[in-house]
mmCIF file with all atom_site columns, C-alpha atoms in Angstrom:
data_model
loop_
_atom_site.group_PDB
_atom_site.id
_atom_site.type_symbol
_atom_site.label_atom_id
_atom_site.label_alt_id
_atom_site.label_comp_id
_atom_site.label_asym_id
_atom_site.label_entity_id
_atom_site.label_seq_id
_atom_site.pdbx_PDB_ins_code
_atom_site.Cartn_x
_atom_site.Cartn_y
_atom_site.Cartn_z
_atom_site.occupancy
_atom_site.B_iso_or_equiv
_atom_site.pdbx_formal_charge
_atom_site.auth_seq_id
_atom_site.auth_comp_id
_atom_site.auth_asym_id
_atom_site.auth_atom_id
_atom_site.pdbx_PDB_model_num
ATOM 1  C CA . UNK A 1 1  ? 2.774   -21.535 -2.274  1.00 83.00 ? 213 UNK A CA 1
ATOM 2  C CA . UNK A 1 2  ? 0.753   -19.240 -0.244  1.00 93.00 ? 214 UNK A CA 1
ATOM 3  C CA . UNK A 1 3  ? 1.580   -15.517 -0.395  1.00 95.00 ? 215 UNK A CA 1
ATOM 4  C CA . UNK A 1 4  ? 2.455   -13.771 2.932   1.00 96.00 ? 216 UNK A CA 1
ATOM 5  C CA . UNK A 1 5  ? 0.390   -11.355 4.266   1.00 96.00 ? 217 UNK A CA 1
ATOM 6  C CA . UNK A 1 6  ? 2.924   -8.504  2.953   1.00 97.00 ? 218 UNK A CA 1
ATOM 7  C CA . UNK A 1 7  ? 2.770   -10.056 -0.834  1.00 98.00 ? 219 UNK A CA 1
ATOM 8  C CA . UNK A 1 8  ? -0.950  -9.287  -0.028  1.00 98.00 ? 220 UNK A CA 1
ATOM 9  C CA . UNK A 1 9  ? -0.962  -6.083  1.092   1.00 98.00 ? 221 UNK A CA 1
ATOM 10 C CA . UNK A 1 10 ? 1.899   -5.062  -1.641  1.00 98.00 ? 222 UNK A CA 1
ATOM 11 C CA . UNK A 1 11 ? -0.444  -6.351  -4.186  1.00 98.00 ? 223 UNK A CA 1
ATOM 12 C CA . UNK A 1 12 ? -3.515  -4.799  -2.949  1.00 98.00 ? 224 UNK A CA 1
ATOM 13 C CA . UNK A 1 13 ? -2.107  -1.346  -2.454  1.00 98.00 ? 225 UNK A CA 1
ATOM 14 C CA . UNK A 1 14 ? -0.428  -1.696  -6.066  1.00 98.00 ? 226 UNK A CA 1
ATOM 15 C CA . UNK A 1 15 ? -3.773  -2.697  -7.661  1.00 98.00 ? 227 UNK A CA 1
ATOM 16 C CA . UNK A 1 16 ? -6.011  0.013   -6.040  1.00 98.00 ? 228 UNK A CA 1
ATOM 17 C CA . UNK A 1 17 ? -3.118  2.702   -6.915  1.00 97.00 ? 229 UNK A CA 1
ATOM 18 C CA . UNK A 1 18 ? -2.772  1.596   -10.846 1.00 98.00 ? 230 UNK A CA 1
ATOM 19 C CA . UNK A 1 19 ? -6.932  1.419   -10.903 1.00 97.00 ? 231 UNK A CA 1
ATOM 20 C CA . UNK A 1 20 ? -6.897  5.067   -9.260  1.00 96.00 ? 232 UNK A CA 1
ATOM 21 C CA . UNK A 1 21 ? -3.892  6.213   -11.949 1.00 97.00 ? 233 UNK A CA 1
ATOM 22 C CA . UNK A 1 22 ? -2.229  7.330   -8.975  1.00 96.00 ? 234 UNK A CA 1
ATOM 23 C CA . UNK A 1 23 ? 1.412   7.529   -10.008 1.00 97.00 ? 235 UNK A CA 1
ATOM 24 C CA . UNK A 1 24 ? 4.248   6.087   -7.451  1.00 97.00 ? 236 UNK A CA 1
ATOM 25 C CA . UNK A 1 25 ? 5.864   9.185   -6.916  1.00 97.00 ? 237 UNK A CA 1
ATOM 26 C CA . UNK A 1 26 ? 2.340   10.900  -6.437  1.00 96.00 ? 238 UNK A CA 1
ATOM 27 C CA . UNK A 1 27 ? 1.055   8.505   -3.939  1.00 97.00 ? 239 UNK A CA 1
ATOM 28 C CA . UNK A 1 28 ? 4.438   8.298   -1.973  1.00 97.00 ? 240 UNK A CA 1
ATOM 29 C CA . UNK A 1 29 ? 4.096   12.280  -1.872  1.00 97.00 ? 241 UNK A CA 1
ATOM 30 C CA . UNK A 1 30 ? 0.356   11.801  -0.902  1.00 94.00 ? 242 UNK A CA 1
ATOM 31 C CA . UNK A 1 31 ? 1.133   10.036  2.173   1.00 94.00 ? 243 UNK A CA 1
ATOM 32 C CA . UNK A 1 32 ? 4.403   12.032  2.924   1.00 94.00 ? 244 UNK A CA 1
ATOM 33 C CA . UNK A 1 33 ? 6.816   8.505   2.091   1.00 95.00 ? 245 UNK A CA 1
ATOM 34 C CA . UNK A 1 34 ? 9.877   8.119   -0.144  1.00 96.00 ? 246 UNK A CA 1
ATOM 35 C CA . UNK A 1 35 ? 9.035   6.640   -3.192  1.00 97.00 ? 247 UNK A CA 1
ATOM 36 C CA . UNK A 1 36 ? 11.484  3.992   -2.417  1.00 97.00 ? 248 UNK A CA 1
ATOM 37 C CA . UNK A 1 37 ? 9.535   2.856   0.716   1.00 97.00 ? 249 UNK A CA 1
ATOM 38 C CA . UNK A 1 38 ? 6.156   2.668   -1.094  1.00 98.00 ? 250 UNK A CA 1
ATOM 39 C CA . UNK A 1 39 ? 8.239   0.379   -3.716  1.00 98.00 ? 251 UNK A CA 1
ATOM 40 C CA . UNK A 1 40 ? 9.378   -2.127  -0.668  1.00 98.00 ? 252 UNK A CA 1
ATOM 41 C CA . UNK A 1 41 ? 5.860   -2.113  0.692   1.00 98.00 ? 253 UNK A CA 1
ATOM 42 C CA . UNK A 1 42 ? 3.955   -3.188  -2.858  1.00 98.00 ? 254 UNK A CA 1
ATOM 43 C CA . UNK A 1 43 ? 6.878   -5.230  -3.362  1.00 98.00 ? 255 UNK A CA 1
ATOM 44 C CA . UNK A 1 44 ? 6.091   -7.577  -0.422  1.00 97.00 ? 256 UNK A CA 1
ATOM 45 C CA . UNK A 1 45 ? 9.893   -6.657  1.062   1.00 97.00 ? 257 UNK A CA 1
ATOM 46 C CA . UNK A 1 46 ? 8.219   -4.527  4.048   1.00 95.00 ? 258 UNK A CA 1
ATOM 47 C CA . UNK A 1 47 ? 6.180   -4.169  7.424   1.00 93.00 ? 259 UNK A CA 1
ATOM 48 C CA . UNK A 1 48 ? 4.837   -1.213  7.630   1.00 95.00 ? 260 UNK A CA 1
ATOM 49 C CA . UNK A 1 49 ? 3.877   0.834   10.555  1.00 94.00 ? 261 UNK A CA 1
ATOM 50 C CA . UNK A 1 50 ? 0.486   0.839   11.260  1.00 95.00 ? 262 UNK A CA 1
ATOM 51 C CA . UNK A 1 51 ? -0.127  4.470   11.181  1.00 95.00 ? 263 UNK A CA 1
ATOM 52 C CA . UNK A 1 52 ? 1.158   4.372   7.689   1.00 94.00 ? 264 UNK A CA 1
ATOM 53 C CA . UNK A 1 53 ? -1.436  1.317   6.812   1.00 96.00 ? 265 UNK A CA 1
ATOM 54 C CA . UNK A 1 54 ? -3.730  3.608   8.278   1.00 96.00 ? 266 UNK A CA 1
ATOM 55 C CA . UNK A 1 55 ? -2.525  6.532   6.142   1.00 95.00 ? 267 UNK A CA 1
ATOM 56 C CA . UNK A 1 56 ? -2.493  4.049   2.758   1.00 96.00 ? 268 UNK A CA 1
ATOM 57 C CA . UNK A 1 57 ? -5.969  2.643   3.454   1.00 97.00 ? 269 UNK A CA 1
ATOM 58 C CA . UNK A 1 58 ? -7.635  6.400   4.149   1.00 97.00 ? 270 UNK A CA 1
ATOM 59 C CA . UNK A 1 59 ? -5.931  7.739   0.759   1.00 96.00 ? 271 UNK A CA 1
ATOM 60 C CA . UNK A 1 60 ? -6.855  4.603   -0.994  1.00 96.00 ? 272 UNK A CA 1
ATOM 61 C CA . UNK A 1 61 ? -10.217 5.211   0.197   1.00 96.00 ? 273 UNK A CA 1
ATOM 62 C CA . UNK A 1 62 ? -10.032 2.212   2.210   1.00 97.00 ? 274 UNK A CA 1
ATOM 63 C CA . UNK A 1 63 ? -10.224 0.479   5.320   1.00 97.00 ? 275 UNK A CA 1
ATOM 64 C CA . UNK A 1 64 ? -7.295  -0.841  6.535   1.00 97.00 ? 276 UNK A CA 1
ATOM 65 C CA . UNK A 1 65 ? -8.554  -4.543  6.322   1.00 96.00 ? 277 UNK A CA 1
ATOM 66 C CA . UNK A 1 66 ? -9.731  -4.332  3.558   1.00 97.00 ? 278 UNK A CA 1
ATOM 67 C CA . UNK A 1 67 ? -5.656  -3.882  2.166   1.00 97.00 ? 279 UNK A CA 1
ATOM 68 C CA . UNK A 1 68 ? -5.472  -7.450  3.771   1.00 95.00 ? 280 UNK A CA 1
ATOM 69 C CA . UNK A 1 69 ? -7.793  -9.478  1.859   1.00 92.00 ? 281 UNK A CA 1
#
């Protein structure tokens, strides 16, 4: 089964946070989220705003596409 493109994202974000040793609570703080809506969102279980891709890619030190791939 193919993942959807917010399995993707989840996992990308979630990968590029654990590799940074950004906690969950640190990174939701970071980009001025709950903890609980950074959960949904590398969970797969949200669609985010784009301003807050935007704001996950820049403290990621990403571009937003490249959360995507």
């Amino acid at each position: 089964m193919e993942k959807s493109i917010q399995q993707i994202l989840g996992d990308n974000i979630f990968a590029i946070r654990t590799d940074a040793d950004l906690s969950k609570v640190e990174f939701a703080l970071q980009l001025g989220i709950s903890r609980v809506e950074l959960d949904l969102i590398e969970n797969g279980k949200s669609n985010p705003k784009l301003k807050t891709l935007e704001k996950l890619a820049r403290n990621l030190g990403k571009e937003p596409w490249e959360l995507l791939r």
